[in-house]
PDB file of N, CA and C in Angstrom:
ATOM      1  N   MET W   1     -79.335-104.491 -51.778  1.00  0.00           N
ATOM      2  CA  MET W   1     -78.836-104.951 -53.061  1.00  0.00           C
ATOM      3  C   MET W   1     -78.966-106.467 -53.087  1.00  0.00           C
ATOM      4  N   ASP W   2     -79.471-107.004 -54.194  1.00  0.00           N
ATOM      5  CA  ASP W   2     -79.664-108.448 -54.252  1.00  0.00           C
ATOM      6  C   ASP W   2     -78.486-109.158 -54.914  1.00  0.00           C
ATOM      7  N   ARG W   3     -78.603-110.469 -54.978  1.00  0.00           N
ATOM      8  CA  ARG W   3     -77.522-111.289 -55.518  1.00  0.00           C
ATOM      9  C   ARG W   3     -77.212-110.969 -56.976  1.00  0.00           C
ATOM     10  N   GLY W   4     -78.239-110.648 -57.741  1.00  0.00           N
ATOM     11  CA  GLY W   4     -78.038-110.329 -59.154  1.00  0.00           C
ATOM     12  C   GLY W   4     -77.139-109.123 -59.355  1.00  0.00           C
ATOM     13  N   GLU W   5     -77.391-108.078 -58.589  1.00  0.00           N
ATOM     14  CA  GLU W   5     -76.556-106.880 -58.697  1.00  0.00           C
ATOM     15  C   GLU W   5     -75.131-107.155 -58.243  1.00  0.00           C
ATOM     16  N   CYS W   6     -74.998-107.911 -57.150  1.00  0.00           N
ATOM     17  CA  CYS W   6     -73.654-108.260 -56.661  1.00  0.00           C
ATOM     18  C   CYS W   6     -72.894-109.058 -57.712  1.00  0.00           C
ATOM     19  N   SER W   7     -73.580-109.996 -58.345  1.00  0.00           N
ATOM     20  CA  SER W   7     -72.944-110.811 -59.386  1.00  0.00           C
ATOM     21  C   SER W   7     -72.550-109.965 -60.588  1.00  0.00           C
ATOM     22  N   ALA W   8     -73.422-109.037 -60.970  1.00  0.00           N
ATOM     23  CA  ALA W   8     -73.123-108.172 -62.115  1.00  0.00           C
ATOM     24  C   ALA W   8     -71.894-107.312 -61.838  1.00  0.00           C
ATOM     25  N   ILE W   9     -71.801-106.787 -60.630  1.00  0.00           N
ATOM     26  CA  ILE W   9     -70.646-105.965 -60.260  1.00  0.00           C
ATOM     27  C   ILE W   9     -69.378-106.802 -60.255  1.00  0.00           C
ATOM     28  N   ALA W  10     -69.458-107.997 -59.680  1.00  0.00           N
ATOM     29  CA  ALA W  10     -68.282-108.876 -59.641  1.00  0.00           C
ATOM     30  C   ALA W  10     -67.830-109.230 -61.051  1.00  0.00           C
ATOM     31  N   LEU W  11     -68.773-109.534 -61.933  1.00  0.00           N
ATOM     32  CA  LEU W  11     -68.430-109.884 -63.308  1.00  0.00           C
ATOM     33  C   LEU W  11     -67.833-108.685 -64.046  1.00  0.00           C
ATOM     34  N   ALA W  12     -68.393-107.511 -63.832  1.00  0.00           N
ATOM     35  CA  ALA W  12     -67.857-106.302 -64.475  1.00  0.00           C
ATOM     36  C   ALA W  12     -66.419-106.050 -64.041  1.00  0.00           C
ATOM     37  N   GLU W  13     -66.138-106.269 -62.766  1.00  0.00           N
ATOM     38  CA  GLU W  13     -64.761-106.117 -62.285  1.00  0.00           C
ATOM     39  C   GLU W  13     -63.848-107.151 -62.926  1.00  0.00           C
ATOM     40  N   GLU W  14     -64.312-108.393 -62.952  1.00  0.00           N
ATOM     41  CA  GLU W  14     -63.508-109.487 -63.507  1.00  0.00           C
ATOM     42  C   GLU W  14     -63.190-109.258 -64.980  1.00  0.00           C
ATOM     43  N   LEU W  15     -64.180-108.801 -65.726  1.00  0.00           N
ATOM     44  CA  LEU W  15     -64.008-108.596 -67.169  1.00  0.00           C
ATOM     45  C   LEU W  15     -63.423-107.227 -67.506  1.00  0.00           C
ATOM     46  N   LYS W  16     -63.268-106.388 -66.492  1.00  0.00           N
ATOM     47  CA  LYS W  16     -62.820-105.008 -66.706  1.00  0.00           C
ATOM     48  C   LYS W  16     -63.716-104.325 -67.751  1.00  0.00           C
ATOM     49  N   ALA W  17     -65.011-104.431 -67.501  1.00  0.00           N
ATOM     50  CA  ALA W  17     -66.024-103.924 -68.428  1.00  0.00           C
ATOM     51  C   ALA W  17     -65.933-102.410 -68.584  1.00  0.00           C
ATOM     52  N   ASN W  18     -66.267-101.940 -69.782  1.00  0.00           N
ATOM     53  CA  ASN W  18     -66.314-100.498 -70.046  1.00  0.00           C
ATOM     54  C   ASN W  18     -67.454 -99.831 -69.291  1.00  0.00           C
ATOM     55  N   ARG W  19     -68.578-100.540 -69.179  1.00  0.00           N
ATOM     56  CA  ARG W  19     -69.752-100.020 -68.486  1.00  0.00           C
ATOM     57  C   ARG W  19     -70.532-101.169 -67.884  1.00  0.00           C
ATOM     58  N   LEU W  20     -71.199-100.854 -66.807  1.00  0.00           N
ATOM     59  CA  LEU W  20     -72.060-101.804 -66.121  1.00  0.00           C
ATOM     60  C   LEU W  20     -73.487-101.293 -66.211  1.00  0.00           C
ATOM     61  N   LEU W  21     -74.385-102.108 -66.754  1.00  0.00           N
ATOM     62  CA  LEU W  21     -75.794-101.739 -66.812  1.00  0.00           C
ATOM     63  C   LEU W  21     -76.398-101.989 -65.439  1.00  0.00           C
ATOM     64  N   MET W  22     -76.817-100.909 -64.795  1.00  0.00           N
ATOM     65  CA  MET W  22     -77.333-101.020 -63.428  1.00  0.00           C
ATOM     66  C   MET W  22     -78.304 -99.878 -63.187  1.00  0.00           C
ATOM     67  N   ASP W  23     -79.536-100.209 -62.839  1.00  0.00           N
ATOM     68  CA  ASP W  23     -80.532 -99.185 -62.539  1.00  0.00           C
ATOM     69  C   ASP W  23     -80.686 -98.943 -61.042  1.00  0.00           C
ATOM     70  N   GLU W  24     -80.414 -99.946 -60.244  1.00  0.00           N
ATOM     71  CA  GLU W  24     -80.610 -99.828 -58.797  1.00  0.00           C
ATOM     72  C   GLU W  24     -79.614 -98.864 -58.171  1.00  0.00           C
ATOM     73  N   ARG W  25     -80.122 -97.953 -57.365  1.00  0.00           N
ATOM     74  CA  ARG W  25     -79.291 -96.914 -56.752  1.00  0.00           C
ATOM     75  C   ARG W  25     -78.167 -97.504 -55.903  1.00  0.00           C
ATOM     76  N   ALA W  26     -78.476 -98.501 -55.069  1.00  0.00           N
ATOM     77  CA  ALA W  26     -77.452 -99.092 -54.198  1.00  0.00           C
ATOM     78  C   ALA W  26     -76.346 -99.743 -55.023  1.00  0.00           C
ATOM     79  N   GLY W  27     -76.722-100.435 -56.078  1.00  0.00           N
ATOM     80  CA  GLY W  27     -75.732-101.069 -56.947  1.00  0.00           C
ATOM     81  C   GLY W  27     -74.867-100.050 -57.662  1.00  0.00           C
ATOM     82  N   ARG W  28     -75.478 -98.974 -58.112  1.00  0.00           N
ATOM     83  CA  ARG W  28     -74.719 -97.918 -58.796  1.00  0.00           C
ATOM     84  C   ARG W  28     -73.731 -97.251 -57.843  1.00  0.00           C
ATOM     85  N   LYS W  29     -74.173 -97.057 -56.589  1.00  0.00           N
ATOM     86  CA  LYS W  29     -73.286 -96.446 -55.591  1.00  0.00           C
ATOM     87  C   LYS W  29     -72.076 -97.332 -55.326  1.00  0.00           C
ATOM     88  N   LEU W  30     -72.322 -98.633 -55.163  1.00  0.00           N
ATOM     89  CA  LEU W  30     -71.216 -99.558 -54.930  1.00  0.00           C
ATOM     90  C   LEU W  30     -70.286 -99.578 -56.137  1.00  0.00           C
ATOM     91  N   ALA W  31     -70.852 -99.642 -57.330  1.00  0.00           N
ATOM     92  CA  ALA W  31     -70.032 -99.639 -58.546  1.00  0.00           C
ATOM     93  C   ALA W  31     -69.181 -98.375 -58.613  1.00  0.00           C
ATOM     94  N   GLN W  32     -69.753 -97.253 -58.220  1.00  0.00           N
ATOM     95  CA  GLN W  32     -69.012 -95.987 -58.234  1.00  0.00           C
ATOM     96  C   GLN W  32     -67.831 -96.048 -57.270  1.00  0.00           C
ATOM     97  N   THR W  33     -68.032 -96.626 -56.095  1.00  0.00           N
ATOM     98  CA  THR W  33     -66.920 -96.724 -55.142  1.00  0.00           C
ATOM     99  C   THR W  33     -65.820 -97.643 -55.661  1.00  0.00           C
ATOM    100  N   LEU W  34     -66.186 -98.553 -56.554  1.00  0.00           N
ATOM    101  CA  LEU W  34     -65.213 -99.463 -57.160  1.00  0.00           C
ATOM    102  C   LEU W  34     -64.678 -98.925 -58.485  1.00  0.00           C
ATOM    103  N   ALA W  35     -65.037 -97.696 -58.819  1.00  0.00           N
ATOM    104  CA  ALA W  35     -64.612 -97.033 -60.060  1.00  0.00           C
ATOM    105  C   ALA W  35     -65.091 -97.773 -61.305  1.00  0.00           C
ATOM    106  N   LEU W  36     -66.280 -98.367 -61.211  1.00  0.00           N
ATOM    107  CA  LEU W  36     -66.886 -99.027 -62.373  1.00  0.00           C
ATOM    108  C   LEU W  36     -67.888 -98.059 -63.003  1.00  0.00           C
ATOM    109  N   PRO W  37     -67.674 -97.671 -64.248  1.00  0.00           N
ATOM    110  CA  PRO W  37     -68.642 -96.793 -64.907  1.00  0.00           C
ATOM    111  C   PRO W  37     -69.974 -97.525 -65.093  1.00  0.00           C
ATOM    112  N   THR W  38     -71.066 -96.844 -64.799  1.00  0.00           N
ATOM    113  CA  THR W  38     -72.382 -97.449 -64.948  1.00  0.00           C
ATOM    114  C   THR W  38     -73.211 -96.685 -65.968  1.00  0.00           C
ATOM    115  N   ILE W  39     -74.211 -97.373 -66.460  1.00  0.00           N
ATOM    116  CA  ILE W  39     -75.225 -96.765 -67.312  1.00  0.00           C
ATOM    117  C   ILE W  39     -76.531 -97.454 -66.959  1.00  0.00           C
ATOM    118  N   GLY W  40     -77.611 -96.697 -67.002  1.00  0.00           N
ATOM    119  CA  GLY W  40     -78.920 -97.262 -66.703  1.00  0.00           C
ATOM    120  C   GLY W  40     -79.743 -97.438 -67.967  1.00  0.00           C
ATOM    121  N   THR W  41     -80.937 -97.916 -67.781  1.00  0.00           N
ATOM    122  CA  THR W  41     -81.838 -98.148 -68.909  1.00  0.00           C
ATOM    123  C   THR W  41     -82.078 -96.866 -69.700  1.00  0.00           C
ATOM    124  N   ILE W  42     -82.301 -95.766 -68.991  1.00  0.00           N
ATOM    125  CA  ILE W  42     -82.536 -94.491 -69.676  1.00  0.00           C
ATOM    126  C   ILE W  42     -81.303 -94.084 -70.475  1.00  0.00           C
ATOM    127  N   GLY W  43     -80.133 -94.280 -69.916  1.00  0.00           N
ATOM    128  CA  GLY W  43     -78.889 -93.982 -70.630  1.00  0.00           C
ATOM    129  C   GLY W  43     -78.747 -94.809 -71.894  1.00  0.00           C
ATOM    130  N   ILE W  44     -79.131 -96.078 -71.816  1.00  0.00           N
ATOM    131  CA  ILE W  44     -79.094 -96.953 -72.997  1.00  0.00           C
ATOM    132  C   ILE W  44     -80.049 -96.422 -74.066  1.00  0.00           C
ATOM    133  N   LEU W  45     -81.243 -96.019 -73.648  1.00  0.00           N
ATOM    134  CA  LEU W  45     -82.208 -95.479 -74.616  1.00  0.00           C
ATOM    135  C   LEU W  45     -81.689 -94.203 -75.269  1.00  0.00           C
ATOM    136  N   LEU W  46     -81.072 -93.335 -74.470  1.00  0.00           N
ATOM    137  CA  LEU W  46     -80.515 -92.100 -75.033  1.00  0.00           C
ATOM    138  C   LEU W  46     -79.376 -92.396 -76.006  1.00  0.00           C
ATOM    139  N   LEU W  47     -78.534 -93.363 -75.677  1.00  0.00           N
ATOM    140  CA  LEU W  47     -77.465 -93.760 -76.606  1.00  0.00           C
ATOM    141  C   LEU W  47     -78.040 -94.341 -77.893  1.00  0.00           C
ATOM    142  N   ALA W  48     -79.081 -95.148 -77.759  1.00  0.00           N
ATOM    143  CA  ALA W  48     -79.715 -95.742 -78.938  1.00  0.00           C
ATOM    144  C   ALA W  48     -80.281 -94.660 -79.848  1.00  0.00           C
ATOM    145  N   LYS W  49     -80.845 -93.628 -79.261  1.00  0.00           N
ATOM    146  CA  LYS W  49     -81.362 -92.502 -80.056  1.00  0.00           C
ATOM    147  C   LYS W  49     -80.208 -91.758 -80.717  1.00  0.00           C
ATOM    148  N   GLU W  50     -79.161 -91.485 -79.939  1.00  0.00           N
ATOM    149  CA  GLU W  50     -77.994 -90.765 -80.460  1.00  0.00           C
ATOM    150  C   GLU W  50     -77.340 -91.520 -81.616  1.00  0.00           C
ATOM    151  N   GLU W  51     -77.286 -92.837 -81.501  1.00  0.00           N
ATOM    152  CA  GLU W  51     -76.666 -93.669 -82.536  1.00  0.00           C
ATOM    153  C   GLU W  51     -77.643 -94.024 -83.661  1.00  0.00           C
ATOM    154  N   ARG W  52     -78.839 -93.480 -83.583  1.00  0.00           N
ATOM    155  CA  ARG W  52     -79.891 -93.698 -84.590  1.00  0.00           C
ATOM    156  C   ARG W  52     -80.311 -95.157 -84.707  1.00  0.00           C
ATOM    157  N   ILE W  53     -80.228 -95.853 -83.586  1.00  0.00           N
ATOM    158  CA  ILE W  53     -80.719 -97.229 -83.529  1.00  0.00           C
ATOM    159  C   ILE W  53     -82.238 -97.201 -83.395  1.00  0.00           C
ATOM    160  N   VAL W  54     -82.733 -96.196 -82.699  1.00  0.00           N
ATOM    161  CA  VAL W  54     -84.172 -95.956 -82.600  1.00  0.00           C
ATOM    162  C   VAL W  54     -84.423 -94.514 -83.024  1.00  0.00           C
ATOM    163  N   SER W  55     -85.602 -94.273 -83.584  1.00  0.00           N
ATOM    164  CA  SER W  55     -85.900 -92.920 -84.051  1.00  0.00           C
ATOM    165  C   SER W  55     -86.468 -92.034 -82.949  1.00  0.00           C
ATOM    166  N   GLU W  56     -87.150 -92.640 -81.987  1.00  0.00           N
ATOM    167  CA  GLU W  56     -87.650 -91.870 -80.851  1.00  0.00           C
ATOM    168  C   GLU W  56     -87.750 -92.772 -79.631  1.00  0.00           C
ATOM    169  N   ILE W  57     -87.586 -92.149 -78.475  1.00  0.00           N
ATOM    170  CA  ILE W  57     -87.608 -92.958 -77.257  1.00  0.00           C
ATOM    171  C   ILE W  57     -88.886 -92.781 -76.442  1.00  0.00           C
ATOM    172  N   ALA W  58     -89.709 -91.803 -76.773  1.00  0.00           N
ATOM    173  CA  ALA W  58     -90.950 -91.595 -76.018  1.00  0.00           C
ATOM    174  C   ALA W  58     -91.802 -92.867 -75.951  1.00  0.00           C
ATOM    175  N   PRO W  59     -92.014 -93.578 -77.075  1.00  0.00           N
ATOM    176  CA  PRO W  59     -92.816 -94.803 -76.980  1.00  0.00           C
ATOM    177  C   PRO W  59     -92.147 -95.878 -76.112  1.00  0.00           C
ATOM    178  N   LEU W  60     -90.821 -95.893 -76.111  1.00  0.00           N
ATOM    179  CA  LEU W  60     -90.105 -96.871 -75.293  1.00  0.00           C
ATOM    180  C   LEU W  60     -90.230 -96.522 -73.814  1.00  0.00           C
ATOM    181  N   LEU W  61     -90.180 -95.234 -73.499  1.00  0.00           N
ATOM    182  CA  LEU W  61     -90.402 -94.801 -72.121  1.00  0.00           C
ATOM    183  C   LEU W  61     -91.818 -95.164 -71.679  1.00  0.00           C
ATOM    184  N   ASP W  62     -92.782 -94.953 -72.569  1.00  0.00           N
ATOM    185  CA  ASP W  62     -94.168 -95.294 -72.250  1.00  0.00           C
ATOM    186  C   ASP W  62     -94.311 -96.789 -71.990  1.00  0.00           C
ATOM    187  N   ASP W  63     -93.615 -97.611 -72.779  1.00  0.00           N
ATOM    188  CA  ASP W  63     -93.636 -99.061 -72.551  1.00  0.00           C
ATOM    189  C   ASP W  63     -93.059 -99.408 -71.182  1.00  0.00           C
ATOM    190  N   LEU W  64     -91.953 -98.761 -70.822  1.00  0.00           N
ATOM    191  CA  LEU W  64     -91.360 -99.005 -69.502  1.00  0.00           C
ATOM    192  C   LEU W  64     -92.349 -98.652 -68.393  1.00  0.00           C
ATOM    193  N   ILE W  65     -93.006 -97.516 -68.536  1.00  0.00           N
ATOM    194  CA  ILE W  65     -93.987 -97.084 -67.540  1.00  0.00           C
ATOM    195  C   ILE W  65     -95.142 -98.075 -67.478  1.00  0.00           C
ATOM    196  N   ASP W  66     -95.620 -98.519 -68.641  1.00  0.00           N
ATOM    197  CA  ASP W  66     -96.710 -99.497 -68.685  1.00  0.00           C
ATOM    198  C   ASP W  66     -96.328-100.809 -68.004  1.00  0.00           C
ATOM    199  N   GLN W  67     -95.026-101.128 -68.018  1.00  0.00           N
ATOM    200  CA  GLN W  67     -94.541-102.366 -67.400  1.00  0.00           C
ATOM    201  C   GLN W  67     -94.206-102.187 -65.916  1.00  0.00           C
ATOM    202  N   GLY W  68     -94.434-100.983 -65.385  1.00  0.00           N
ATOM    203  CA  GLY W  68     -94.251-100.776 -63.955  1.00  0.00           C
ATOM    204  C   GLY W  68     -93.045 -99.960 -63.539  1.00  0.00           C
ATOM    205  N   THR W  69     -92.259 -99.482 -64.492  1.00  0.00           N
ATOM    206  CA  THR W  69     -91.125 -98.619 -64.152  1.00  0.00           C
ATOM    207  C   THR W  69     -91.661 -97.239 -63.803  1.00  0.00           C
ATOM    208  N   TRP W  70     -91.217 -96.705 -62.669  1.00  0.00           N
ATOM    209  CA  TRP W  70     -91.672 -95.383 -62.267  1.00  0.00           C
ATOM    210  C   TRP W  70     -90.706 -94.335 -62.780  1.00  0.00           C
ATOM    211  N   ILE W  71     -91.237 -93.400 -63.547  1.00  0.00           N
ATOM    212  CA  ILE W  71     -90.477 -92.251 -64.044  1.00  0.00           C
ATOM    213  C   ILE W  71     -91.328 -91.029 -63.734  1.00  0.00           C
ATOM    214  N   SER W  72     -90.773 -90.104 -62.967  1.00  0.00           N
ATOM    215  CA  SER W  72     -91.552 -88.914 -62.606  1.00  0.00           C
ATOM    216  C   SER W  72     -91.854 -88.101 -63.866  1.00  0.00           C
ATOM    217  N   PRO W  73     -92.962 -87.378 -63.871  1.00  0.00           N
ATOM    218  CA  PRO W  73     -93.281 -86.542 -65.034  1.00  0.00           C
ATOM    219  C   PRO W  73     -92.168 -85.547 -65.369  1.00  0.00           C
ATOM    220  N   THR W  74     -91.542 -84.982 -64.342  1.00  0.00           N
ATOM    221  CA  THR W  74     -90.448 -84.032 -64.574  1.00  0.00           C
ATOM    222  C   THR W  74     -89.272 -84.717 -65.251  1.00  0.00           C
ATOM    223  N   PHE W  75     -88.887 -85.890 -64.745  1.00  0.00           N
ATOM    224  CA  PHE W  75     -87.767 -86.623 -65.335  1.00  0.00           C
ATOM    225  C   PHE W  75     -88.114 -87.073 -66.752  1.00  0.00           C
ATOM    226  N   TYR W  76     -89.358 -87.488 -66.966  1.00  0.00           N
ATOM    227  CA  TYR W  76     -89.819 -87.888 -68.298  1.00  0.00           C
ATOM    228  C   TYR W  76     -89.584 -86.747 -69.291  1.00  0.00           C
ATOM    229  N   GLN W  77     -89.974 -85.534 -68.910  1.00  0.00           N
ATOM    230  CA  GLN W  77     -89.782 -84.377 -69.787  1.00  0.00           C
ATOM    231  C   GLN W  77     -88.299 -84.079 -70.000  1.00  0.00           C
ATOM    232  N   GLN W  78     -87.495 -84.226 -68.951  1.00  0.00           N
ATOM    233  CA  GLN W  78     -86.049 -84.009 -69.083  1.00  0.00           C
ATOM    234  C   GLN W  78     -85.439 -85.009 -70.062  1.00  0.00           C
ATOM    235  N   ILE W  79     -85.872 -86.250 -69.981  1.00  0.00           N
ATOM    236  CA  ILE W  79     -85.361 -87.288 -70.884  1.00  0.00           C
ATOM    237  C   ILE W  79     -85.702 -86.927 -72.330  1.00  0.00           C
ATOM    238  N   LEU W  80     -86.951 -86.528 -72.552  1.00  0.00           N
ATOM    239  CA  LEU W  80     -87.358 -86.147 -73.909  1.00  0.00           C
ATOM    240  C   LEU W  80     -86.553 -84.954 -74.413  1.00  0.00           C
ATOM    241  N   GLN W  81     -86.270 -84.004 -73.540  1.00  0.00           N
ATOM    242  CA  GLN W  81     -85.446 -82.855 -73.939  1.00  0.00           C
ATOM    243  C   GLN W  81     -84.040 -83.311 -74.310  1.00  0.00           C
ATOM    244  N   MET W  82     -83.453 -84.204 -73.497  1.00  0.00           N
ATOM    245  CA  MET W  82     -82.111 -84.712 -73.802  1.00  0.00           C
ATOM    246  C   MET W  82     -82.094 -85.453 -75.134  1.00  0.00           C
ATOM    247  N   ALA W  83     -83.214 -86.092 -75.469  1.00  0.00           N
ATOM    248  CA  ALA W  83     -83.306 -86.848 -76.714  1.00  0.00           C
ATOM    249  C   ALA W  83     -83.709 -85.972 -77.892  1.00  0.00           C
ATOM    250  N   GLY W  84     -83.979 -84.700 -77.631  1.00  0.00           N
ATOM    251  CA  GLY W  84     -84.397 -83.806 -78.705  1.00  0.00           C
ATOM    252  C   GLY W  84     -85.808 -84.076 -79.174  1.00  0.00           C
ATOM    253  N   GLU W  85     -86.647 -84.593 -78.287  1.00  0.00           N
ATOM    254  CA  GLU W  85     -88.026 -84.921 -78.640  1.00  0.00           C
ATOM    255  C   GLU W  85     -89.024 -83.977 -77.986  1.00  0.00           C
ATOM    256  N   GLU W  86     -88.548 -82.947 -77.359  1.00  0.00           N
ATOM    257  CA  GLU W  86     -89.434 -82.017 -76.670  1.00  0.00           C
ATOM    258  C   GLU W  86     -89.292 -80.646 -77.277  1.00  0.00           C
TER     259      GLU W  86
END
Protein backbone atom coordinates (compact mmCIF):
# COMPACT_ATOMS: atom_id res chain seq x y z
CA MET A 1 0.00 0.00 0.00
CA ASP A 2 1.44 3.38 -0.92
CA ARG A 3 1.37 6.74 0.79
CA GLY A 4 -1.67 7.91 -1.17
CA GLU A 5 -3.85 5.08 0.08
CA CYS A 6 -2.62 5.54 3.65
CA SER A 7 -3.40 9.25 3.46
CA ALA A 8 -6.86 8.60 2.02
CA ILE A 9 -7.67 6.16 4.82
CA ALA A 10 -6.39 8.56 7.48
CA LEU A 11 -8.45 11.41 6.01
CA ALA A 12 -11.57 9.24 5.78
CA GLU A 13 -11.20 8.36 9.45
CA GLU A 14 -10.61 11.98 10.42
CA LEU A 15 -13.62 13.23 8.47
CA LYS A 16 -15.78 10.24 9.43
CA ALA A 17 -16.50 9.80 5.73
CA ASN A 18 -19.56 7.87 4.55
CA ARG A 19 -17.44 6.06 1.95
CA LEU A 20 -13.84 5.82 0.90
CA LEU A 21 -13.04 5.56 -2.80
CA MET A 22 -10.41 2.84 -2.96
CA ASP A 23 -9.65 0.33 -5.71
CA GLU A 24 -6.51 -1.25 -4.28
CA ARG A 25 -7.16 -4.55 -2.53
CA ALA A 26 -4.70 -3.91 0.33
CA GLY A 27 -6.21 -0.49 1.02
CA ARG A 28 -9.74 -1.86 0.96
CA LYS A 29 -8.76 -4.62 3.40
CA LEU A 30 -7.23 -2.12 5.82
CA ALA A 31 -10.27 0.15 5.51
CA GLN A 32 -12.51 -2.83 6.26
CA THR A 33 -10.57 -3.62 9.44
CA LEU A 34 -11.10 0.01 10.46
CA ALA A 35 -14.84 -0.25 9.68
CA LEU A 36 -14.57 2.30 6.87
CA PRO A 37 -17.07 1.61 4.08
CA THR A 38 -15.37 1.57 0.69
CA ILE A 39 -16.47 1.88 -2.89
CA GLY A 40 -14.40 1.35 -6.01
CA THR A 41 -14.45 2.84 -9.47
CA ILE A 42 -16.86 0.18 -10.71
CA GLY A 43 -19.18 0.88 -7.78
CA ILE A 44 -19.13 4.59 -8.63
CA LEU A 45 -20.04 3.80 -12.24
CA LEU A 46 -22.90 1.55 -11.13
CA LEU A 47 -24.20 4.27 -8.80
CA ALA A 48 -23.96 6.83 -11.60
CA LYS A 49 -26.04 4.55 -13.82
CA GLU A 50 -28.56 3.90 -11.03
CA GLU A 51 -28.89 7.64 -10.37
CA ARG A 52 -29.22 8.29 -14.12
CA ILE A 53 -26.11 10.44 -14.17
CA VAL A 54 -24.91 8.33 -17.09
CA SER A 55 -27.09 6.39 -19.50
CA GLU A 56 -24.71 3.47 -19.96
CA ILE A 57 -21.47 2.36 -18.44
CA ALA A 58 -20.13 0.02 -21.14
CA PRO A 59 -18.32 2.87 -22.95
CA LEU A 60 -16.87 4.04 -19.64
CA LEU A 61 -15.63 0.54 -18.86
CA ASP A 62 -14.07 0.41 -22.32
CA ASP A 63 -12.32 3.73 -21.63
CA LEU A 64 -10.94 2.34 -18.37
CA ILE A 65 -9.66 -0.74 -20.18
CA ASP A 66 -8.12 1.43 -22.92
CA GLN A 67 -6.31 3.39 -20.19
CA GLY A 68 -4.81 0.22 -18.72
CA THR A 69 -7.32 -0.92 -16.11
CA TRP A 70 -7.60 -4.70 -16.16
CA ILE A 71 -11.14 -6.06 -16.02
CA SER A 72 -11.62 -9.75 -16.73
CA PRO A 73 -14.13 -10.60 -19.46
CA THR A 74 -16.27 -12.45 -16.89
CA PHE A 75 -16.31 -9.49 -14.50
CA TYR A 76 -17.01 -7.13 -17.43
CA GLN A 77 -20.13 -9.15 -18.27
CA GLN A 78 -21.18 -9.24 -14.60
CA ILE A 79 -20.87 -5.46 -14.39
CA LEU A 80 -23.02 -5.02 -17.49
CA GLN A 81 -25.63 -7.37 -16.02
CA MET A 82 -25.67 -5.40 -12.75
CA ALA A 83 -26.14 -2.23 -14.79
CA GLY A 84 -28.95 -3.77 -16.82
CA GLU A 85 -26.95 -3.48 -20.04
CA GLU A 86 -26.67 -7.17 -20.81
